[in-house]
């Protein structure tokens, strides 16, 4: 992953964030549950995608969002879904915020968001129907970023990604001729972001 290492050594003082979209094949080793993605003629542990961009290794991006969107399978399990009925009322949630003038020390893995096309252990599907040409996840991600990133009022990235997850999970069902027929997919987010992101 020489290219990612090279990018990590660049001057990022004028950068607001780092975004990496990685599209390949993936697998999980059952013996140790280690996830891998394929690169050219080999495979690497998925952590190699972000390890060079931690606050200690890439000071120019410390305290800045680093976003990774990964289109790769994460296993071979099947998900046929569960029928749901709509709830009448939601639950209100309130959160605290950090004073922007306060000085503080951040953990080396802070300010990262990794969004996978699928939940651990499950495949990531591609399609050629319903206007989708390839990755289902990338289709809904690109569509929502394009449609909502410049909306007024501007939604947060987290609200856009929530919409992506919902659309992949609810609007898509696989159409194959094997055990993966009529399967569901849900994106998976791992986040250590310390603030909301707006475009």
PDB file of N, CA, C and O in Angstrom, residues 92-170:
ATOM      1  N   UNK A  92     -36.813  10.547  21.278  1.00  0.00           N
ATOM      2  CA  UNK A  92     -35.964  11.732  21.176  1.00  0.00           C
ATOM      3  C   UNK A  92     -34.636  11.464  21.862  1.00  0.00           C
ATOM      4  O   UNK A  92     -34.594  10.878  22.931  1.00  0.00           O
ATOM      5  N   UNK A  93     -33.537  11.897  21.231  1.00  0.00           N
ATOM      6  CA  UNK A  93     -32.207  11.707  21.785  1.00  0.00           C
ATOM      7  C   UNK A  93     -31.509  13.054  21.840  1.00  0.00           C
ATOM      8  O   UNK A  93     -31.569  13.824  20.892  1.00  0.00           O
ATOM      9  N   UNK A  94     -30.837  13.342  22.951  1.00  0.00           N
ATOM     10  CA  UNK A  94     -30.103  14.585  23.105  1.00  0.00           C
ATOM     11  C   UNK A  94     -28.647  14.245  23.393  1.00  0.00           C
ATOM     12  O   UNK A  94     -28.357  13.277  24.091  1.00  0.00           O
ATOM     13  N   UNK A  95     -27.712  15.028  22.821  1.00  0.00           N
ATOM     14  CA  UNK A  95     -26.295  14.766  23.041  1.00  0.00           C
ATOM     15  C   UNK A  95     -25.595  16.006  23.556  1.00  0.00           C
ATOM     16  O   UNK A  95     -26.078  17.121  23.387  1.00  0.00           O
ATOM     17  N   UNK A  96     -24.434  15.799  24.170  1.00  0.00           N
ATOM     18  CA  UNK A  96     -23.605  16.906  24.634  1.00  0.00           C
ATOM     19  C   UNK A  96     -22.678  17.346  23.515  1.00  0.00           C
ATOM     20  O   UNK A  96     -22.427  16.615  22.579  1.00  0.00           O
ATOM     21  N   UNK A  97     -22.118  18.548  23.633  1.00  0.00           N
ATOM     22  CA  UNK A  97     -21.129  19.016  22.663  1.00  0.00           C
ATOM     23  C   UNK A  97     -19.908  19.519  23.415  1.00  0.00           C
ATOM     24  O   UNK A  97     -19.976  19.887  24.575  1.00  0.00           O
ATOM     25  N   UNK A  98     -18.762  19.542  22.712  1.00  0.00           N
ATOM     26  CA  UNK A  98     -17.508  20.004  23.304  1.00  0.00           C
ATOM     27  C   UNK A  98     -17.313  21.469  22.948  1.00  0.00           C
ATOM     28  O   UNK A  98     -17.480  21.869  21.799  1.00  0.00           O
ATOM     29  N   UNK A  99     -16.924  22.296  23.911  1.00  0.00           N
ATOM     30  CA  UNK A  99     -16.619  23.704  23.672  1.00  0.00           C
ATOM     31  C   UNK A  99     -15.461  23.768  22.682  1.00  0.00           C
ATOM     32  O   UNK A  99     -14.403  23.175  22.897  1.00  0.00           O
ATOM     33  N   UNK A 100     -15.608  24.510  21.578  1.00  0.00           N
ATOM     34  CA  UNK A 100     -14.604  24.539  20.528  1.00  0.00           C
ATOM     35  C   UNK A 100     -13.324  25.258  20.944  1.00  0.00           C
ATOM     36  O   UNK A 100     -12.322  25.183  20.253  1.00  0.00           O
ATOM     37  N   UNK A 101     -13.311  25.979  22.048  1.00  0.00           N
ATOM     38  CA  UNK A 101     -12.100  26.676  22.488  1.00  0.00           C
ATOM     39  C   UNK A 101     -11.316  25.888  23.534  1.00  0.00           C
ATOM     40  O   UNK A 101     -10.230  26.288  23.908  1.00  0.00           O
ATOM     41  N   UNK A 102     -11.842  24.814  24.015  1.00  0.00           N
ATOM     42  CA  UNK A 102     -11.186  24.005  25.041  1.00  0.00           C
ATOM     43  C   UNK A 102      -9.980  23.279  24.452  1.00  0.00           C
ATOM     44  O   UNK A 102     -10.043  22.742  23.343  1.00  0.00           O
ATOM     45  N   UNK A 103      -8.862  23.239  25.159  1.00  0.00           N
ATOM     46  CA  UNK A 103      -7.702  22.475  24.729  1.00  0.00           C
ATOM     47  C   UNK A 103      -7.814  21.070  25.291  1.00  0.00           C
ATOM     48  O   UNK A 103      -8.195  20.889  26.449  1.00  0.00           O
ATOM     49  N   UNK A 104      -7.480  20.105  24.484  1.00  0.00           N
ATOM     50  CA  UNK A 104      -7.577  18.719  24.928  1.00  0.00           C
ATOM     51  C   UNK A 104      -6.642  17.855  24.092  1.00  0.00           C
ATOM     52  O   UNK A 104      -6.163  18.279  23.042  1.00  0.00           O
ATOM     53  N   UNK A 105      -6.379  16.660  24.554  1.00  0.00           N
ATOM     54  CA  UNK A 105      -5.532  15.696  23.856  1.00  0.00           C
ATOM     55  C   UNK A 105      -6.448  14.647  23.261  1.00  0.00           C
ATOM     56  O   UNK A 105      -7.361  14.162  23.932  1.00  0.00           O
ATOM     57  N   UNK A 106      -6.196  14.295  21.998  1.00  0.00           N
ATOM     58  CA  UNK A 106      -7.042  13.291  21.357  1.00  0.00           C
ATOM     59  C   UNK A 106      -6.314  11.955  21.256  1.00  0.00           C
ATOM     60  O   UNK A 106      -5.093  11.916  21.137  1.00  0.00           O
ATOM     61  N   UNK A 107      -7.033  10.856  21.289  1.00  0.00           N
ATOM     62  CA  UNK A 107      -6.426   9.537  21.077  1.00  0.00           C
ATOM     63  C   UNK A 107      -5.892   9.420  19.652  1.00  0.00           C
ATOM     64  O   UNK A 107      -6.367  10.117  18.741  1.00  0.00           O
ATOM     65  N   UNK A 108      -4.914   8.542  19.439  1.00  0.00           N
ATOM     66  CA  UNK A 108      -4.304   8.443  18.107  1.00  0.00           C
ATOM     67  C   UNK A 108      -5.279   7.948  17.044  1.00  0.00           C
ATOM     68  O   UNK A 108      -5.099   8.226  15.867  1.00  0.00           O
ATOM     69  N   UNK A 109      -6.321   7.239  17.436  1.00  0.00           N
ATOM     70  CA  UNK A 109      -7.281   6.733  16.452  1.00  0.00           C
ATOM     71  C   UNK A 109      -8.552   7.574  16.386  1.00  0.00           C
ATOM     72  O   UNK A 109      -9.564   7.140  15.832  1.00  0.00           O
ATOM     73  N   UNK A 110      -8.506   8.789  16.924  1.00  0.00           N
ATOM     74  CA  UNK A 110      -9.678   9.675  16.891  1.00  0.00           C
ATOM     75  C   UNK A 110      -9.902  10.222  15.486  1.00  0.00           C
ATOM     76  O   UNK A 110      -8.993  10.244  14.650  1.00  0.00           O
ATOM     77  N   UNK A 111     -11.116  10.668  15.245  1.00  0.00           N
ATOM     78  CA  UNK A 111     -11.502  11.354  14.007  1.00  0.00           C
ATOM     79  C   UNK A 111     -11.438  10.471  12.776  1.00  0.00           C
ATOM     80  O   UNK A 111     -11.103  10.930  11.694  1.00  0.00           O
ATOM     81  N   UNK A 112     -11.781   9.201  12.934  1.00  0.00           N
ATOM     82  CA  UNK A 112     -11.850   8.305  11.780  1.00  0.00           C
ATOM     83  C   UNK A 112     -13.260   7.737  11.659  1.00  0.00           C
ATOM     84  O   UNK A 112     -13.913   7.463  12.658  1.00  0.00           O
ATOM     85  N   UNK A 113     -13.691   7.587  10.442  1.00  0.00           N
ATOM     86  CA  UNK A 113     -14.960   6.914  10.159  1.00  0.00           C
ATOM     87  C   UNK A 113     -14.684   5.908   9.061  1.00  0.00           C
ATOM     88  O   UNK A 113     -14.105   6.259   8.031  1.00  0.00           O
ATOM     89  N   UNK A 114     -15.042   4.657   9.305  1.00  0.00           N
ATOM     90  CA  UNK A 114     -14.922   3.612   8.293  1.00  0.00           C
ATOM     91  C   UNK A 114     -16.331   3.105   8.035  1.00  0.00           C
ATOM     92  O   UNK A 114     -17.012   2.639   8.946  1.00  0.00           O
ATOM     93  N   UNK A 115     -16.777   3.220   6.799  1.00  0.00           N
ATOM     94  CA  UNK A 115     -18.099   2.707   6.435  1.00  0.00           C
ATOM     95  C   UNK A 115     -17.901   1.586   5.425  1.00  0.00           C
ATOM     96  O   UNK A 115     -17.375   1.800   4.340  1.00  0.00           O
ATOM     97  N   UNK A 116     -18.300   0.398   5.842  1.00  0.00           N
ATOM     98  CA  UNK A 116     -18.215  -0.794   4.992  1.00  0.00           C
ATOM     99  C   UNK A 116     -19.524  -0.971   4.233  1.00  0.00           C
ATOM    100  O   UNK A 116     -20.586  -0.604   4.718  1.00  0.00           O
ATOM    101  N   UNK A 117     -19.439  -1.641   3.109  1.00  0.00           N
ATOM    102  CA  UNK A 117     -20.626  -1.945   2.318  1.00  0.00           C
ATOM    103  C   UNK A 117     -21.539  -2.931   3.026  1.00  0.00           C
ATOM    104  O   UNK A 117     -22.741  -2.952   2.786  1.00  0.00           O
ATOM    105  N   UNK A 118     -20.980  -3.757   3.916  1.00  0.00           N
ATOM    106  CA  UNK A 118     -21.789  -4.786   4.577  1.00  0.00           C
ATOM    107  C   UNK A 118     -21.344  -5.014   6.004  1.00  0.00           C
ATOM    108  O   UNK A 118     -20.249  -4.626   6.411  1.00  0.00           O
ATOM    109  N   UNK A 119     -22.208  -5.677   6.755  1.00  0.00           N
ATOM    110  CA  UNK A 119     -21.943  -6.042   8.142  1.00  0.00           C
ATOM    111  C   UNK A 119     -20.859  -7.124   8.177  1.00  0.00           C
ATOM    112  O   UNK A 119     -20.741  -7.920   7.239  1.00  0.00           O
ATOM    113  N   UNK A 120     -20.044  -7.203   9.252  1.00  0.00           N
ATOM    114  CA  UNK A 120     -19.006  -8.245   9.320  1.00  0.00           C
ATOM    115  C   UNK A 120     -19.579  -9.640   9.101  1.00  0.00           C
ATOM    116  O   UNK A 120     -20.591 -10.008   9.681  1.00  0.00           O
ATOM    117  N   UNK A 121     -18.902 -10.399   8.252  1.00  0.00           N
ATOM    118  CA  UNK A 121     -19.308 -11.769   7.979  1.00  0.00           C
ATOM    119  C   UNK A 121     -20.222 -11.929   6.777  1.00  0.00           C
ATOM    120  O   UNK A 121     -20.542 -13.049   6.391  1.00  0.00           O
ATOM    121  N   UNK A 122     -20.647 -10.818   6.159  1.00  0.00           N
ATOM    122  CA  UNK A 122     -21.628 -10.878   5.074  1.00  0.00           C
ATOM    123  C   UNK A 122     -21.078 -10.299   3.773  1.00  0.00           C
ATOM    124  O   UNK A 122     -20.207  -9.435   3.791  1.00  0.00           O
ATOM    125  N   UNK A 123     -21.631 -10.751   2.631  1.00  0.00           N
ATOM    126  CA  UNK A 123     -21.167 -10.237   1.341  1.00  0.00           C
ATOM    127  C   UNK A 123     -21.699  -8.831   1.048  1.00  0.00           C
ATOM    128  O   UNK A 123     -22.672  -8.386   1.650  1.00  0.00           O
ATOM    129  N   UNK A 124     -21.041  -8.170   0.126  1.00  0.00           N
ATOM    130  CA  UNK A 124     -21.473  -6.872  -0.396  1.00  0.00           C
ATOM    131  C   UNK A 124     -21.894  -7.115  -1.841  1.00  0.00           C
ATOM    132  O   UNK A 124     -21.107  -7.606  -2.647  1.00  0.00           O
ATOM    133  N   UNK A 125     -23.127  -6.764  -2.162  1.00  0.00           N
ATOM    134  CA  UNK A 125     -23.682  -7.113  -3.462  1.00  0.00           C
ATOM    135  C   UNK A 125     -23.462  -6.030  -4.516  1.00  0.00           C
ATOM    136  O   UNK A 125     -23.283  -4.859  -4.200  1.00  0.00           O
ATOM    137  N   UNK A 126     -23.528  -6.489  -5.771  1.00  0.00           N
ATOM    138  CA  UNK A 126     -23.567  -5.578  -6.909  1.00  0.00           C
ATOM    139  C   UNK A 126     -24.809  -5.929  -7.711  1.00  0.00           C
ATOM    140  O   UNK A 126     -25.364  -7.017  -7.559  1.00  0.00           O
ATOM    141  N   UNK A 127     -25.244  -4.995  -8.533  1.00  0.00           N
ATOM    142  CA  UNK A 127     -26.499  -5.188  -9.247  1.00  0.00           C
ATOM    143  C   UNK A 127     -26.478  -4.459 -10.585  1.00  0.00           C
ATOM    144  O   UNK A 127     -25.698  -3.533 -10.781  1.00  0.00           O
ATOM    145  N   UNK A 128     -27.355  -4.880 -11.464  1.00  0.00           N
ATOM    146  CA  UNK A 128     -27.576  -4.181 -12.733  1.00  0.00           C
ATOM    147  C   UNK A 128     -29.067  -3.958 -12.927  1.00  0.00           C
ATOM    148  O   UNK A 128     -29.575  -4.036 -14.026  1.00  0.00           O
ATOM    149  N   UNK A 129     -29.775  -3.673 -11.828  1.00  0.00           N
ATOM    150  CA  UNK A 129     -31.205  -3.400 -11.930  1.00  0.00           C
ATOM    151  C   UNK A 129     -31.564  -2.215 -11.053  1.00  0.00           C
ATOM    152  O   UNK A 129     -30.770  -1.783 -10.220  1.00  0.00           O
ATOM    153  N   UNK A 130     -32.752  -1.682 -11.249  1.00  0.00           N
ATOM    154  CA  UNK A 130     -33.249  -0.525 -10.502  1.00  0.00           C
ATOM    155  C   UNK A 130     -32.295   0.669 -10.591  1.00  0.00           C
ATOM    156  O   UNK A 130     -32.072   1.375  -9.623  1.00  0.00           O
ATOM    157  N   UNK A 131     -31.671   0.847 -11.762  1.00  0.00           N
ATOM    158  CA  UNK A 131     -30.787   1.991 -11.960  1.00  0.00           C
ATOM    159  C   UNK A 131     -29.412   1.836 -11.351  1.00  0.00           C
ATOM    160  O   UNK A 131     -28.603   2.754 -11.397  1.00  0.00           O
ATOM    161  N   UNK A 132     -29.111   0.677 -10.789  1.00  0.00           N
ATOM    162  CA  UNK A 132     -27.802   0.445 -10.168  1.00  0.00           C
ATOM    163  C   UNK A 132     -26.900  -0.248 -11.182  1.00  0.00           C
ATOM    164  O   UNK A 132     -27.293  -1.216 -11.812  1.00  0.00           O
ATOM    165  N   UNK A 133     -25.690   0.254 -11.337  1.00  0.00           N
ATOM    166  CA  UNK A 133     -24.722  -0.351 -12.247  1.00  0.00           C
ATOM    167  C   UNK A 133     -23.457  -0.689 -11.466  1.00  0.00           C
ATOM    168  O   UNK A 133     -22.488   0.063 -11.485  1.00  0.00           O
ATOM    169  N   UNK A 134     -23.456  -1.767 -10.714  1.00  0.00           N
ATOM    170  CA  UNK A 134     -22.286  -2.161  -9.929  1.00  0.00           C
ATOM    171  C   UNK A 134     -22.626  -2.249  -8.457  1.00  0.00           C
ATOM    172  O   UNK A 134     -23.667  -2.787  -8.080  1.00  0.00           O
ATOM    173  N   UNK A 135     -21.766  -1.699  -7.624  1.00  0.00           N
ATOM    174  CA  UNK A 135     -21.900  -1.788  -6.173  1.00  0.00           C
ATOM    175  C   UNK A 135     -23.176  -1.109  -5.680  1.00  0.00           C
ATOM    176  O   UNK A 135     -23.414   0.066  -5.941  1.00  0.00           O
ATOM    177  N   UNK A 136     -23.983  -1.855  -4.950  1.00  0.00           N
ATOM    178  CA  UNK A 136     -25.219  -1.313  -4.374  1.00  0.00           C
ATOM    179  C   UNK A 136     -24.867  -0.212  -3.374  1.00  0.00           C
ATOM    180  O   UNK A 136     -25.446   0.873  -3.381  1.00  0.00           O
ATOM    181  N   UNK A 137     -23.894  -0.473  -2.512  1.00  0.00           N
ATOM    182  CA  UNK A 137     -23.467   0.490  -1.500  1.00  0.00           C
ATOM    183  C   UNK A 137     -22.947   1.783  -2.136  1.00  0.00           C
ATOM    184  O   UNK A 137     -23.370   2.883  -1.766  1.00  0.00           O
ATOM    185  N   UNK A 138     -22.033   1.665  -3.080  1.00  0.00           N
ATOM    186  CA  UNK A 138     -21.458   2.860  -3.722  1.00  0.00           C
ATOM    187  C   UNK A 138     -22.542   3.628  -4.468  1.00  0.00           C
ATOM    188  O   UNK A 138     -22.543   4.858  -4.480  1.00  0.00           O
ATOM    189  N   UNK A 139     -23.496   2.923  -5.065  1.00  0.00           N
ATOM    190  CA  UNK A 139     -24.601   3.588  -5.764  1.00  0.00           C
ATOM    191  C   UNK A 139     -25.368   4.503  -4.819  1.00  0.00           C
ATOM    192  O   UNK A 139     -25.560   5.686  -5.096  1.00  0.00           O
ATOM    193  N   UNK A 140     -25.819   3.965  -3.680  1.00  0.00           N
ATOM    194  CA  UNK A 140     -26.604   4.774  -2.740  1.00  0.00           C
ATOM    195  C   UNK A 140     -25.752   5.837  -2.041  1.00  0.00           C
ATOM    196  O   UNK A 140     -26.235   6.924  -1.745  1.00  0.00           O
ATOM    197  N   UNK A 141     -24.484   5.534  -1.798  1.00  0.00           N
ATOM    198  CA  UNK A 141     -23.582   6.526  -1.201  1.00  0.00           C
ATOM    199  C   UNK A 141     -23.409   7.718  -2.136  1.00  0.00           C
ATOM    200  O   UNK A 141     -23.608   8.872  -1.741  1.00  0.00           O
ATOM    201  N   UNK A 142     -23.077   7.454  -3.393  1.00  0.00           N
ATOM    202  CA  UNK A 142     -22.872   8.541  -4.362  1.00  0.00           C
ATOM    203  C   UNK A 142     -24.157   9.324  -4.592  1.00  0.00           C
ATOM    204  O   UNK A 142     -24.142  10.564  -4.649  1.00  0.00           O
ATOM    205  N   UNK A 143     -25.271   8.614  -4.710  1.00  0.00           N
ATOM    206  CA  UNK A 143     -26.564   9.276  -4.942  1.00  0.00           C
ATOM    207  C   UNK A 143     -26.914  10.223  -3.794  1.00  0.00           C
ATOM    208  O   UNK A 143     -27.326  11.359  -4.013  1.00  0.00           O
ATOM    209  N   UNK A 144     -26.724   9.780  -2.573  1.00  0.00           N
ATOM    210  CA  UNK A 144     -27.074  10.613  -1.414  1.00  0.00           C
ATOM    211  C   UNK A 144     -26.101  11.764  -1.209  1.00  0.00           C
ATOM    212  O   UNK A 144     -26.514  12.869  -0.854  1.00  0.00           O
ATOM    213  N   UNK A 145     -24.812  11.529  -1.415  1.00  0.00           N
ATOM    214  CA  UNK A 145     -23.855  12.631  -1.297  1.00  0.00           C
ATOM    215  C   UNK A 145     -24.159  13.705  -2.335  1.00  0.00           C
ATOM    216  O   UNK A 145     -24.125  14.899  -2.033  1.00  0.00           O
ATOM    217  N   UNK A 146     -24.487  13.278  -3.544  1.00  0.00           N
ATOM    218  CA  UNK A 146     -24.812  14.232  -4.613  1.00  0.00           C
ATOM    219  C   UNK A 146     -26.103  14.988  -4.304  1.00  0.00           C
ATOM    220  O   UNK A 146     -26.168  16.205  -4.452  1.00  0.00           O
ATOM    221  N   UNK A 147     -27.108  14.292  -3.826  1.00  0.00           N
ATOM    222  CA  UNK A 147     -28.420  14.911  -3.608  1.00  0.00           C
ATOM    223  C   UNK A 147     -28.514  15.763  -2.345  1.00  0.00           C
ATOM    224  O   UNK A 147     -29.291  16.710  -2.304  1.00  0.00           O
ATOM    225  N   UNK A 148     -27.760  15.424  -1.308  1.00  0.00           N
ATOM    226  CA  UNK A 148     -27.961  16.086  -0.024  1.00  0.00           C
ATOM    227  C   UNK A 148     -26.792  16.924   0.469  1.00  0.00           C
ATOM    228  O   UNK A 148     -26.956  17.708   1.407  1.00  0.00           O
ATOM    229  N   UNK A 149     -25.626  16.776  -0.116  1.00  0.00           N
ATOM    230  CA  UNK A 149     -24.459  17.504   0.390  1.00  0.00           C
ATOM    231  C   UNK A 149     -24.611  19.016   0.249  1.00  0.00           C
ATOM    232  O   UNK A 149     -24.066  19.762   1.049  1.00  0.00           O
ATOM    233  N   UNK A 150     -25.332  19.480  -0.751  1.00  0.00           N
ATOM    234  CA  UNK A 150     -25.513  20.919  -0.948  1.00  0.00           C
ATOM    235  C   UNK A 150     -26.935  21.379  -0.658  1.00  0.00           C
ATOM    236  O   UNK A 150     -27.329  22.465  -1.057  1.00  0.00           O
ATOM    237  N   UNK A 151     -27.700  20.553   0.026  1.00  0.00           N
ATOM    238  CA  UNK A 151     -29.089  20.907   0.358  1.00  0.00           C
ATOM    239  C   UNK A 151     -29.098  22.038   1.386  1.00  0.00           C
ATOM    240  O   UNK A 151     -28.110  22.298   2.064  1.00  0.00           O
ATOM    241  N   UNK A 152     -30.207  22.696   1.468  1.00  0.00           N
ATOM    242  CA  UNK A 152     -30.347  23.763   2.461  1.00  0.00           C
ATOM    243  C   UNK A 152     -31.582  23.469   3.305  1.00  0.00           C
ATOM    244  O   UNK A 152     -32.664  23.292   2.757  1.00  0.00           O
ATOM    245  N   UNK A 153     -31.471  23.369   4.616  1.00  0.00           N
ATOM    246  CA  UNK A 153     -30.220  23.456   5.365  1.00  0.00           C
ATOM    247  C   UNK A 153     -29.363  22.224   5.117  1.00  0.00           C
ATOM    248  O   UNK A 153     -29.872  21.154   4.791  1.00  0.00           O
ATOM    249  N   UNK A 154     -28.057  22.398   5.268  1.00  0.00           N
ATOM    250  CA  UNK A 154     -27.129  21.306   4.982  1.00  0.00           C
ATOM    251  C   UNK A 154     -27.229  20.213   6.046  1.00  0.00           C
ATOM    252  O   UNK A 154     -27.079  20.490   7.232  1.00  0.00           O
ATOM    253  N   UNK A 155     -27.458  18.975   5.619  1.00  0.00           N
ATOM    254  CA  UNK A 155     -27.504  17.876   6.594  1.00  0.00           C
ATOM    255  C   UNK A 155     -26.089  17.486   7.009  1.00  0.00           C
ATOM    256  O   UNK A 155     -25.126  17.726   6.284  1.00  0.00           O
ATOM    257  N   UNK A 156     -25.965  16.884   8.168  1.00  0.00           N
ATOM    258  CA  UNK A 156     -24.659  16.390   8.609  1.00  0.00           C
ATOM    259  C   UNK A 156     -24.308  15.132   7.814  1.00  0.00           C
ATOM    260  O   UNK A 156     -25.188  14.447   7.272  1.00  0.00           O
ATOM    261  N   UNK A 157     -23.015  14.824   7.758  1.00  0.00           N
ATOM    262  CA  UNK A 157     -22.581  13.600   7.094  1.00  0.00           C
ATOM    263  C   UNK A 157     -23.235  12.391   7.763  1.00  0.00           C
ATOM    264  O   UNK A 157     -23.667  11.469   7.087  1.00  0.00           O
ATOM    265  N   UNK A 158     -23.344  12.407   9.084  1.00  0.00           N
ATOM    266  CA  UNK A 158     -23.935  11.258   9.772  1.00  0.00           C
ATOM    267  C   UNK A 158     -25.387  11.037   9.343  1.00  0.00           C
ATOM    268  O   UNK A 158     -25.819   9.895   9.200  1.00  0.00           O
ATOM    269  N   UNK A 159     -26.140  12.115   9.115  1.00  0.00           N
ATOM    270  CA  UNK A 159     -27.525  11.939   8.669  1.00  0.00           C
ATOM    271  C   UNK A 159     -27.576  11.425   7.226  1.00  0.00           C
ATOM    272  O   UNK A 159     -28.452  10.636   6.873  1.00  0.00           O
ATOM    273  N   UNK A 160     -26.623  11.844   6.400  1.00  0.00           N
ATOM    274  CA  UNK A 160     -26.557  11.335   5.020  1.00  0.00           C
ATOM    275  C   UNK A 160     -26.204   9.847   5.032  1.00  0.00           C
ATOM    276  O   UNK A 160     -26.830   9.044   4.326  1.00  0.00           O
ATOM    277  N   UNK A 161     -25.236   9.458   5.862  1.00  0.00           N
ATOM    278  CA  UNK A 161     -24.829   8.049   5.914  1.00  0.00           C
ATOM    279  C   UNK A 161     -25.916   7.165   6.505  1.00  0.00           C
ATOM    280  O   UNK A 161     -26.064   6.004   6.116  1.00  0.00           O
ATOM    281  N   UNK A 162     -26.693   7.710   7.425  1.00  0.00           N
ATOM    282  CA  UNK A 162     -27.832   6.967   7.960  1.00  0.00           C
ATOM    283  C   UNK A 162     -28.842   6.699   6.846  1.00  0.00           C
ATOM    284  O   UNK A 162     -29.392   5.596   6.733  1.00  0.00           O
ATOM    285  N   UNK A 163     -29.057   7.693   5.994  1.00  0.00           N
ATOM    286  CA  UNK A 163     -29.974   7.521   4.859  1.00  0.00           C
ATOM    287  C   UNK A 163     -29.424   6.462   3.889  1.00  0.00           C
ATOM    288  O   UNK A 163     -30.168   5.637   3.380  1.00  0.00           O
ATOM    289  N   UNK A 164     -28.111   6.479   3.647  1.00  0.00           N
ATOM    290  CA  UNK A 164     -27.483   5.471   2.784  1.00  0.00           C
ATOM    291  C   UNK A 164     -27.735   4.075   3.360  1.00  0.00           C
ATOM    292  O   UNK A 164     -28.166   3.164   2.647  1.00  0.00           O
ATOM    293  N   UNK A 165     -27.477   3.906   4.659  1.00  0.00           N
ATOM    294  CA  UNK A 165     -27.683   2.602   5.301  1.00  0.00           C
ATOM    295  C   UNK A 165     -29.121   2.135   5.163  1.00  0.00           C
ATOM    296  O   UNK A 165     -29.388   0.978   4.845  1.00  0.00           O
ATOM    297  N   UNK A 166     -30.050   3.040   5.396  1.00  0.00           N
ATOM    298  CA  UNK A 166     -31.470   2.681   5.302  1.00  0.00           C
ATOM    299  C   UNK A 166     -31.855   2.277   3.877  1.00  0.00           C
ATOM    300  O   UNK A 166     -32.552   1.291   3.674  1.00  0.00           O
ATOM    301  N   UNK A 167     -31.402   3.031   2.895  1.00  0.00           N
ATOM    302  CA  UNK A 167     -31.755   2.717   1.508  1.00  0.00           C
ATOM    303  C   UNK A 167     -31.164   1.384   1.063  1.00  0.00           C
ATOM    304  O   UNK A 167     -31.836   0.591   0.412  1.00  0.00           O
ATOM    305  N   UNK A 168     -29.894   1.118   1.405  1.00  0.00           N
ATOM    306  CA  UNK A 168     -29.296  -0.175   1.054  1.00  0.00           C
ATOM    307  C   UNK A 168     -30.078  -1.302   1.728  1.00  0.00           C
ATOM    308  O   UNK A 168     -30.423  -2.302   1.103  1.00  0.00           O
ATOM    309  N   UNK A 169     -30.395  -1.127   3.015  1.00  0.00           N
ATOM    310  CA  UNK A 169     -31.061  -2.181   3.784  1.00  0.00           C
ATOM    311  C   UNK A 169     -32.505  -2.412   3.363  1.00  0.00           C
ATOM    312  O   UNK A 169     -32.968  -3.552   3.323  1.00  0.00           O
ATOM    313  N   UNK A 170     -33.223  -1.350   3.053  1.00  0.00           N
ATOM    314  CA  UNK A 170     -34.654  -1.469   2.796  1.00  0.00           C
ATOM    315  C   UNK A 170     -34.982  -1.589   1.304  1.00  0.00           C
ATOM    316  O   UNK A 170     -35.829  -2.387   0.914  1.00  0.00           O
TER     317      UNK A 170
END
